[in-house]
Amino acid sequence: MKLAVVGGGSTYTPELIDGFARLRDTLPISELVLIDPAAERLELIGGLARRIFAKQDHPGRITTTSDLDAGVADADAVLIQLRIGGQAARLQDETWPLECGCVGQETTGAGGLAKALRTVPVVLDIAERVRRANPDAWIIDFTNPVGIVTRALLGAGHKAVGLCNVAIGFQRRFAKLLDLTPADIHLDHVGLNHLTWELGVRKGGPDGDDLLPGLLAAHGDSIAGDLRLPRAVLDRLGVVPSYYLRYFYAHDEVVRELGTKPSRAAEVAAMERELLGLYGDPALDEKPELLAKRGGAFYSEAAVDLAAALLGDGGPSVQVVNTLNNGTLPFLPDDAVVEVQARVDRSGPVPMAAPRLDPLYSGLIAHVSAYEDLALDAAVRGGRERVFKALLAHPLVGQFDLAEGLTDRLLAHNKEHLPWA
């Protein structure tokens, strides 16, 4: 089995390598290709990757290349993890929206739209080259904003599935609190990428007893602390929102906070410099502890499980993925991309029946999904007016003058990445 990682020079990659090494019985890789135009970073990451495989006696071969077409040739699956513009672009996404009193974040609000505009055309080009090299290869997208990027890929007819680590993070956290194994936990995880709620925490499977009420009663303070939301919010909702919902439920508070501390992009950039220094140590043969602070917890396990289901010969595996709605949430169009539990096998994901959603959640999901329609149109076709309409439609913007000001700033900060701007 051959896998290719586009963006293999990312500081995230050793997390992925560690998962491939530890879970080699689940996903028996014979060749892993790391692809990245940044030759120096790629060499550091590639060297560490080989040492991790060697330490754990993994028989697979790891190669590196800057040649995309050569790297994806004959690959059974291609995992895409990109950041167009790097941390410098992320820093802008987190900064200029604050000038308008809006949250500055790389996947939510105006900053998330900027990332989508930069990213979608590049990912679509990569996917087309993958299709020409090997039309049977699966594309696993971990590139944010995952929902919009996956929607672009599926709309263009690619064999693609979107992946996020929010659900697997909750599964592991809840299992620990309940003194169960992760395999014992089934989540009623419903929504859009970075806009989801855990409506149930079931023991043993989708028809198991719902442990969520007891979980909140016993551990509500701890869970609320992780989400940085008041305990009363969880008690009144009776569900567990994704930590990204804080940008909606406490928007103004978040904006005030962001204006008084260093940006996450600046923190990550400093962390990446330290990580790259560690990766260059020829004695290092495991992922360093610092990588856990970089983000992406359990990303490797989610990626291994998904790739194994798509490429293996076993029965369907139940996983949370981003895929076409196709009636799963009846208030959304079929071609919307939702993040839900699905049965996944070699033919791809099939969403499972989702619980009925209260209007408190379905209304916000429908609103953000409509924004994603407009965001994708702007990313594919360009144009200031399309950008403006997407911002006007976003529930965290929604005002004419505000959308105008954000549009001007978005275009000014992204000219080098948007040929039409």
Short mmCIF file of C-alpha atoms in Angstrom, two decimals, residues 25-421:
data_model
loop_
_atom_site.label_atom_id
_atom_site.label_comp_id
_atom_site.label_asym_id
_atom_site.label_seq_id
_atom_site.Cartn_x
_atom_site.Cartn_y
_atom_site.Cartn_z
CA ASP A 25 -1.25 -3.63 11.70
CA THR A 26 -4.31 -1.46 11.02
CA LEU A 27 -2.75 0.25 8.01
CA PRO A 28 0.10 -1.78 6.45
CA ILE A 29 2.01 0.84 4.47
CA SER A 30 4.74 -0.35 2.13
CA GLU A 31 5.66 3.12 0.87
CA LEU A 32 5.01 6.59 2.23
CA VAL A 33 5.86 9.63 0.12
CA LEU A 34 6.18 13.07 1.72
CA ILE A 35 5.64 15.83 -0.84
CA ASP A 36 6.49 19.48 -0.25
CA PRO A 37 8.13 22.33 -2.20
CA ALA A 38 10.07 23.43 0.92
CA ALA A 39 13.14 21.24 0.39
CA GLU A 40 14.96 22.09 3.62
CA ARG A 41 11.96 21.43 5.87
CA LEU A 42 11.11 18.31 3.92
CA GLU A 43 14.57 16.87 4.48
CA LEU A 44 14.30 17.47 8.24
CA ILE A 45 10.86 15.89 8.44
CA GLY A 46 11.84 13.01 6.18
CA GLY A 47 14.87 12.18 8.28
CA LEU A 48 12.88 12.13 11.50
CA ALA A 49 10.13 10.08 9.83
CA ARG A 50 12.63 7.40 8.82
CA ARG A 51 14.06 7.29 12.34
CA ILE A 52 10.57 6.89 13.85
CA PHE A 53 9.79 4.03 11.48
CA ALA A 54 13.15 2.40 12.21
CA LYS A 55 12.74 2.66 15.99
CA GLN A 56 9.35 0.97 15.80
CA ASP A 57 10.55 -1.65 13.27
CA HIS A 58 8.15 -0.51 10.57
CA PRO A 59 9.13 -2.17 7.28
CA GLY A 60 7.73 0.60 5.08
CA ARG A 61 9.89 2.84 2.93
CA ILE A 62 9.72 6.63 3.33
CA THR A 63 10.68 8.89 0.43
CA THR A 64 10.53 12.65 -0.06
CA THR A 65 10.02 14.72 -3.18
CA SER A 66 9.04 18.18 -4.35
CA ASP A 67 7.56 16.68 -7.54
CA LEU A 68 3.82 16.35 -6.93
CA ASP A 69 3.06 14.30 -10.01
CA ALA A 70 5.82 11.80 -9.28
CA GLY A 71 4.90 11.61 -5.61
CA VAL A 72 1.22 10.79 -6.11
CA ALA A 73 1.78 8.30 -8.95
CA ASP A 74 0.39 4.88 -8.00
CA ALA A 75 -0.66 6.12 -4.56
CA ASP A 76 -3.68 4.36 -3.09
CA ALA A 77 -4.55 7.44 -1.04
CA VAL A 78 -3.34 11.02 -0.92
CA LEU A 79 -3.63 13.02 2.30
CA ILE A 80 -3.65 16.78 1.80
CA GLN A 81 -2.51 19.06 4.64
CA LEU A 82 -1.67 22.52 3.34
CA ARG A 83 -1.36 26.05 4.63
CA ILE A 84 -1.15 28.43 1.69
CA GLY A 85 0.82 31.47 2.79
CA GLY A 86 2.13 29.72 5.91
CA GLN A 87 1.92 31.19 9.39
CA ALA A 88 2.37 34.70 7.96
CA ALA A 89 -0.99 34.44 6.20
CA ARG A 90 -2.53 32.94 9.32
CA LEU A 91 -1.27 35.89 11.35
CA GLN A 92 -3.09 38.23 8.97
CA ASP A 93 -6.29 36.16 9.17
CA GLU A 94 -6.16 36.51 12.95
CA THR A 95 -5.38 40.23 12.91
CA TRP A 96 -7.26 42.34 10.37
CA PRO A 97 -10.79 41.14 11.30
CA LEU A 98 -10.18 42.52 14.80
CA GLU A 99 -9.87 45.98 13.25
CA CYS A 100 -13.58 45.68 12.44
CA GLY A 101 -14.56 44.24 15.80
CA CYS A 102 -14.85 40.69 14.44
CA VAL A 103 -13.19 37.50 15.59
CA GLY A 104 -9.83 36.83 13.96
CA GLN A 105 -9.54 33.08 13.42
CA GLU A 106 -8.20 30.88 10.64
CA THR A 107 -11.36 28.85 9.98
CA THR A 108 -14.20 30.92 11.41
CA GLY A 109 -15.58 34.22 10.12
CA ALA A 110 -13.69 36.54 7.79
CA GLY A 111 -10.30 34.93 8.44
CA GLY A 112 -11.74 31.54 7.56
CA LEU A 113 -13.07 32.94 4.30
CA ALA A 114 -9.64 34.33 3.45
CA LYS A 115 -8.10 30.90 4.03
CA ALA A 116 -10.75 29.27 1.85
CA LEU A 117 -10.09 31.73 -0.99
CA ARG A 118 -6.35 30.99 -0.88
CA THR A 119 -6.74 27.26 -0.45
CA VAL A 120 -9.55 25.93 -2.63
CA PRO A 121 -7.98 26.66 -6.05
CA VAL A 122 -4.69 25.06 -4.99
CA VAL A 123 -6.35 21.94 -3.60
CA LEU A 124 -8.50 21.56 -6.72
CA ASP A 125 -5.39 21.74 -8.89
CA ILE A 126 -3.67 19.09 -6.76
CA ALA A 127 -6.75 16.86 -6.88
CA GLU A 128 -6.95 17.09 -10.66
CA ARG A 129 -3.31 16.03 -10.92
CA VAL A 130 -4.00 13.13 -8.56
CA ARG A 131 -6.94 12.09 -10.74
CA ARG A 132 -4.77 12.16 -13.86
CA ALA A 133 -2.06 10.12 -12.15
CA ASN A 134 -4.40 7.60 -10.53
CA PRO A 135 -8.18 8.06 -10.81
CA ASP A 136 -8.80 5.33 -8.22
CA ALA A 137 -6.87 7.05 -5.43
CA TRP A 138 -8.78 8.39 -2.45
CA ILE A 139 -8.14 11.97 -1.36
CA ILE A 140 -8.27 12.56 2.40
CA ASP A 141 -8.50 16.27 3.14
CA PHE A 142 -7.23 17.58 6.46
CA THR A 143 -6.73 21.10 5.07
CA ASN A 144 -8.83 23.81 6.71
CA PRO A 145 -11.48 24.97 6.27
CA VAL A 146 -12.22 21.26 5.83
CA GLY A 147 -15.95 21.61 5.10
CA ILE A 148 -15.53 24.11 2.28
CA VAL A 149 -12.47 22.37 0.82
CA THR A 150 -14.22 18.98 0.87
CA ARG A 151 -17.28 20.54 -0.72
CA ALA A 152 -15.07 21.87 -3.52
CA LEU A 153 -13.47 18.45 -4.05
CA LEU A 154 -16.75 16.54 -4.11
CA GLY A 155 -18.38 19.15 -6.32
CA ALA A 156 -15.59 18.60 -8.85
CA GLY A 157 -16.20 14.86 -8.82
CA HIS A 158 -13.16 13.72 -6.83
CA LYS A 159 -13.03 10.66 -4.59
CA ALA A 160 -12.62 12.68 -1.43
CA VAL A 161 -13.41 12.57 2.28
CA GLY A 162 -12.83 15.37 4.76
CA LEU A 163 -11.27 14.69 8.15
CA CYS A 164 -11.19 16.65 11.41
CA ASN A 165 -9.89 15.69 14.85
CA VAL A 166 -12.61 17.35 16.97
CA ALA A 167 -14.80 14.25 17.27
CA ILE A 168 -11.99 11.81 18.03
CA GLY A 169 -10.72 14.27 20.64
CA PHE A 170 -14.11 14.28 22.38
CA GLN A 171 -14.33 10.49 22.11
CA ARG A 172 -10.96 10.04 23.83
CA ARG A 173 -11.75 12.68 26.47
CA PHE A 174 -15.16 11.22 27.32
CA ALA A 175 -13.84 7.65 27.42
CA LYS A 176 -11.23 8.70 29.97
CA LEU A 177 -13.79 10.50 32.13
CA LEU A 178 -16.13 7.50 32.01
CA ASP A 179 -13.36 4.95 32.54
CA LEU A 180 -14.19 3.25 29.24
CA THR A 181 -12.18 2.49 26.12
CA PRO A 182 -12.61 4.79 23.11
CA ALA A 183 -14.13 1.84 21.21
CA ASP A 184 -16.93 1.82 23.81
CA ILE A 185 -17.95 5.39 22.94
CA HIS A 186 -20.29 6.29 20.09
CA LEU A 187 -20.96 10.00 19.62
CA ASP A 188 -24.12 11.55 18.25
CA HIS A 189 -21.87 14.08 16.52
CA VAL A 190 -23.83 16.38 14.21
CA GLY A 191 -23.24 19.59 12.25
CA LEU A 192 -20.73 21.14 9.90
CA ASN A 193 -16.97 21.17 10.20
CA HIS A 194 -16.05 23.32 13.22
CA LEU A 195 -19.77 23.80 13.93
CA THR A 196 -20.81 20.60 15.70
CA TRP A 197 -22.52 19.39 18.84
CA GLU A 198 -22.33 16.11 20.74
CA LEU A 199 -26.02 15.37 21.21
CA GLY A 200 -25.40 11.99 22.80
CA VAL A 201 -22.57 9.88 24.18
CA ARG A 202 -23.63 6.26 23.76
CA LYS A 203 -22.08 3.14 25.20
CA GLY A 204 -21.29 0.39 22.73
CA GLY A 205 -22.87 1.79 19.58
CA PRO A 206 -25.55 4.03 18.05
CA ASP A 207 -28.34 2.22 19.91
CA GLY A 208 -26.55 2.12 23.25
CA ASP A 209 -27.53 3.91 26.43
CA ASP A 210 -26.96 7.66 26.37
CA LEU A 211 -24.36 8.51 28.99
CA LEU A 212 -24.31 12.24 28.27
CA PRO A 213 -26.66 13.43 31.06
CA GLY A 214 -24.60 11.60 33.68
CA LEU A 215 -21.36 12.75 32.07
CA LEU A 216 -22.42 16.39 32.29
CA ALA A 217 -23.67 16.00 35.85
CA ALA A 218 -20.40 14.46 37.04
CA HIS A 219 -17.87 16.23 34.86
CA GLY A 220 -19.59 19.35 33.56
CA ASP A 221 -17.13 21.73 35.20
CA SER A 222 -14.14 20.00 33.60
CA ILE A 223 -15.73 19.84 30.15
CA ALA A 224 -16.84 23.48 30.34
CA GLY A 225 -13.32 24.46 31.34
CA ASP A 226 -11.89 22.70 28.29
CA LEU A 227 -14.38 24.56 26.07
CA ARG A 228 -13.82 27.87 27.91
CA LEU A 229 -17.56 28.26 28.29
CA PRO A 230 -19.56 28.72 31.50
CA ARG A 231 -20.84 25.50 33.04
CA ALA A 232 -24.34 27.00 32.86
CA VAL A 233 -24.19 26.95 29.05
CA LEU A 234 -23.72 23.19 29.01
CA ASP A 235 -26.43 22.67 31.64
CA ARG A 236 -28.96 24.76 29.71
CA LEU A 237 -28.15 23.18 26.34
CA GLY A 238 -27.82 19.64 27.63
CA VAL A 239 -25.27 18.91 24.89
CA VAL A 240 -21.54 19.48 24.37
CA PRO A 241 -20.71 22.06 21.67
CA SER A 242 -17.45 22.03 19.77
CA TYR A 243 -14.94 24.48 21.21
CA TYR A 244 -15.33 26.43 17.94
CA LEU A 245 -18.87 27.32 19.04
CA ARG A 246 -17.29 29.71 21.55
CA TYR A 247 -16.68 32.05 18.61
CA PHE A 248 -20.47 32.22 18.21
CA TYR A 249 -21.69 31.89 21.80
CA ALA A 250 -19.14 34.35 23.25
CA HIS A 251 -18.05 36.31 20.18
CA ASP A 252 -17.56 39.72 21.77
CA GLU A 253 -15.73 38.27 24.76
CA VAL A 254 -13.37 36.40 22.39
CA VAL A 255 -12.71 39.57 20.38
CA ARG A 256 -11.75 41.42 23.56
CA GLU A 257 -9.43 38.59 24.56
CA LEU A 258 -7.76 38.41 21.16
CA GLY A 259 -7.02 42.11 21.30
CA THR A 260 -5.03 41.76 24.52
CA LYS A 261 -2.70 38.81 23.88
CA PRO A 262 -0.32 37.48 21.21
CA SER A 263 -2.02 35.77 18.29
CA ARG A 264 -2.14 32.01 18.04
CA ALA A 265 -0.24 32.33 14.74
CA ALA A 266 2.66 34.03 16.52
CA GLU A 267 2.70 31.32 19.19
CA VAL A 268 2.64 28.56 16.57
CA ALA A 269 5.35 30.20 14.47
CA ALA A 270 7.67 30.28 17.49
CA MET A 271 6.76 26.68 18.30
CA GLU A 272 7.47 25.61 14.72
CA ARG A 273 10.94 27.15 14.84
CA GLU A 274 11.67 25.18 18.00
CA LEU A 275 10.22 21.99 16.54
CA LEU A 276 12.29 22.25 13.38
CA GLY A 277 15.39 22.61 15.54
CA LEU A 278 14.43 19.44 17.41
CA TYR A 279 13.66 17.58 14.18
CA GLY A 280 17.19 18.27 12.95
CA ASP A 281 18.71 16.31 15.84
CA PRO A 282 19.89 12.99 14.37
CA ALA A 283 19.39 11.33 17.75
CA LEU A 284 15.66 12.15 17.86
CA ASP A 285 13.63 9.09 16.85
CA GLU A 286 10.19 9.86 18.28
CA LYS A 287 7.76 12.75 18.15
CA PRO A 288 8.77 15.35 20.76
CA GLU A 289 6.46 16.32 23.61
CA LEU A 290 6.32 19.88 22.29
CA LEU A 291 4.36 18.66 19.25
CA ALA A 292 1.33 18.02 21.48
CA LYS A 293 1.06 21.80 22.00
CA ARG A 294 1.04 22.41 18.24
CA GLY A 295 -2.53 21.14 17.91
CA GLY A 296 -4.03 18.26 15.98
CA ALA A 297 -4.41 15.82 18.87
CA PHE A 298 -5.31 12.29 17.71
CA TYR A 299 -5.03 13.46 14.11
CA SER A 300 -2.84 10.48 13.23
CA GLU A 301 -5.25 7.94 14.71
CA ALA A 302 -8.19 9.46 12.84
CA ALA A 303 -6.19 9.45 9.59
CA VAL A 304 -5.09 5.83 10.05
CA ASP A 305 -8.62 4.65 10.82
CA LEU A 306 -10.05 6.47 7.81
CA ALA A 307 -7.39 5.33 5.36
CA ALA A 308 -7.68 1.74 6.62
CA ALA A 309 -11.44 1.75 6.08
CA LEU A 310 -11.17 3.25 2.59
CA LEU A 311 -8.38 0.90 1.49
CA GLY A 312 -8.95 -2.25 3.52
CA ASP A 313 -11.00 -5.37 2.91
CA GLY A 314 -12.85 -5.45 6.21
CA GLY A 315 -16.42 -4.49 6.88
CA PRO A 316 -17.65 -0.93 7.34
CA SER A 317 -16.04 1.16 10.07
CA VAL A 318 -18.04 3.82 11.88
CA GLN A 319 -16.21 7.15 11.86
CA VAL A 320 -16.91 10.87 11.91
CA VAL A 321 -16.15 12.36 8.50
CA ASN A 322 -17.02 15.28 6.27
CA THR A 323 -19.07 14.09 3.32
CA LEU A 324 -22.12 14.88 1.20
CA ASN A 325 -25.32 15.43 3.15
CA ASN A 326 -27.59 13.42 0.81
CA GLY A 327 -30.61 13.82 3.07
CA THR A 328 -28.82 13.21 6.37
CA LEU A 329 -29.85 16.64 7.64
CA PRO A 330 -33.18 17.19 5.85
CA PHE A 331 -33.04 20.98 6.14
CA LEU A 332 -29.85 21.16 4.03
CA PRO A 333 -29.42 20.50 0.30
CA ASP A 334 -28.02 17.12 -0.70
CA ASP A 335 -24.76 18.64 -1.99
CA ALA A 336 -23.96 20.34 1.32
CA VAL A 337 -21.06 18.79 3.22
CA VAL A 338 -21.86 17.73 6.77
CA GLU A 339 -19.73 16.35 9.60
CA VAL A 340 -21.46 13.28 10.98
CA GLN A 341 -21.00 9.64 11.88
CA ALA A 342 -20.75 7.49 8.76
CA ARG A 343 -20.11 3.90 7.82
CA VAL A 344 -16.93 3.87 5.77
CA ASP A 345 -15.56 1.13 3.52
CA ARG A 346 -13.82 0.86 0.15
CA SER A 347 -16.82 2.42 -1.59
CA GLY A 348 -16.58 5.51 0.62
CA PRO A 349 -18.60 6.98 3.49
CA VAL A 350 -22.35 6.57 3.93
CA PRO A 351 -23.76 8.87 6.61
CA MET A 352 -25.75 7.27 9.39
CA ALA A 353 -29.14 8.57 10.43
CA ALA A 354 -28.69 11.69 12.52
CA PRO A 355 -30.77 12.63 15.56
CA ARG A 356 -33.47 15.21 15.02
CA LEU A 357 -32.01 18.66 15.60
CA ASP A 358 -33.57 21.39 17.68
CA PRO A 359 -33.99 24.66 15.72
CA LEU A 360 -31.39 26.18 18.05
CA TYR A 361 -28.82 24.08 16.18
CA SER A 362 -30.41 23.49 12.78
CA GLY A 363 -30.91 27.22 12.26
CA LEU A 364 -27.24 28.03 12.79
CA ILE A 365 -26.15 25.04 10.69
CA ALA A 366 -28.38 26.15 7.81
CA HIS A 367 -27.09 29.72 8.10
CA VAL A 368 -23.42 28.71 8.02
CA SER A 369 -24.03 26.17 5.25
CA ALA A 370 -25.52 28.94 3.10
CA TYR A 371 -22.42 31.04 3.80
CA GLU A 372 -20.26 28.09 2.72
CA ASP A 373 -22.15 27.99 -0.60
CA LEU A 374 -21.21 31.60 -1.23
CA ALA A 375 -17.67 31.15 0.09
CA LEU A 376 -17.04 28.28 -2.31
CA ASP A 377 -18.42 30.30 -5.22
CA ALA A 378 -16.06 33.15 -4.34
CA ALA A 379 -13.11 30.76 -4.01
CA VAL A 380 -13.74 29.11 -7.39
CA ARG A 381 -14.80 32.12 -9.46
CA GLY A 382 -13.25 35.06 -7.60
CA GLY A 383 -14.56 38.60 -7.60
CA ARG A 384 -14.97 41.25 -4.96
CA GLU A 385 -18.77 41.09 -5.03
CA ARG A 386 -18.77 37.36 -4.33
CA VAL A 387 -16.44 37.88 -1.37
CA PHE A 388 -18.70 40.64 -0.06
CA LYS A 389 -21.83 38.49 -0.34
CA ALA A 390 -20.18 35.59 1.47
CA LEU A 391 -19.19 37.90 4.33
CA LEU A 392 -22.62 39.52 4.45
CA ALA A 393 -24.16 36.04 4.74
CA HIS A 394 -21.92 34.95 7.61
CA PRO A 395 -23.73 35.00 10.97
CA LEU A 396 -20.71 36.64 12.64
CA VAL A 397 -20.79 39.53 10.12
CA GLY A 398 -24.25 40.12 8.67
CA GLN A 399 -24.07 43.93 8.36
CA PHE A 400 -23.55 45.85 5.12
CA ASP A 401 -20.90 48.31 6.31
CA LEU A 402 -19.07 45.64 8.26
CA ALA A 403 -18.97 43.30 5.25
CA GLU A 404 -17.65 46.16 3.08
CA GLY A 405 -14.82 46.94 5.49
CA LEU A 406 -13.89 43.29 5.90
CA THR A 407 -13.91 42.75 2.13
CA ASP A 408 -11.48 45.64 1.60
CA ARG A 409 -9.13 44.30 4.26
CA LEU A 410 -9.34 40.69 3.08
CA LEU A 411 -8.42 41.61 -0.49
CA ALA A 412 -5.65 43.99 0.57
CA HIS A 413 -3.99 41.31 2.70
CA ASN A 414 -4.32 38.48 0.17
CA LYS A 415 -3.38 40.01 -3.19
CA GLU A 416 -0.34 37.79 -3.64
CA HIS A 417 -2.50 34.67 -3.30
CA LEU A 418 -5.54 35.82 -5.32
CA PRO A 419 -4.63 36.47 -8.97
CA TRP A 420 -8.00 38.10 -9.64
CA ALA A 421 -7.79 40.54 -6.70
#
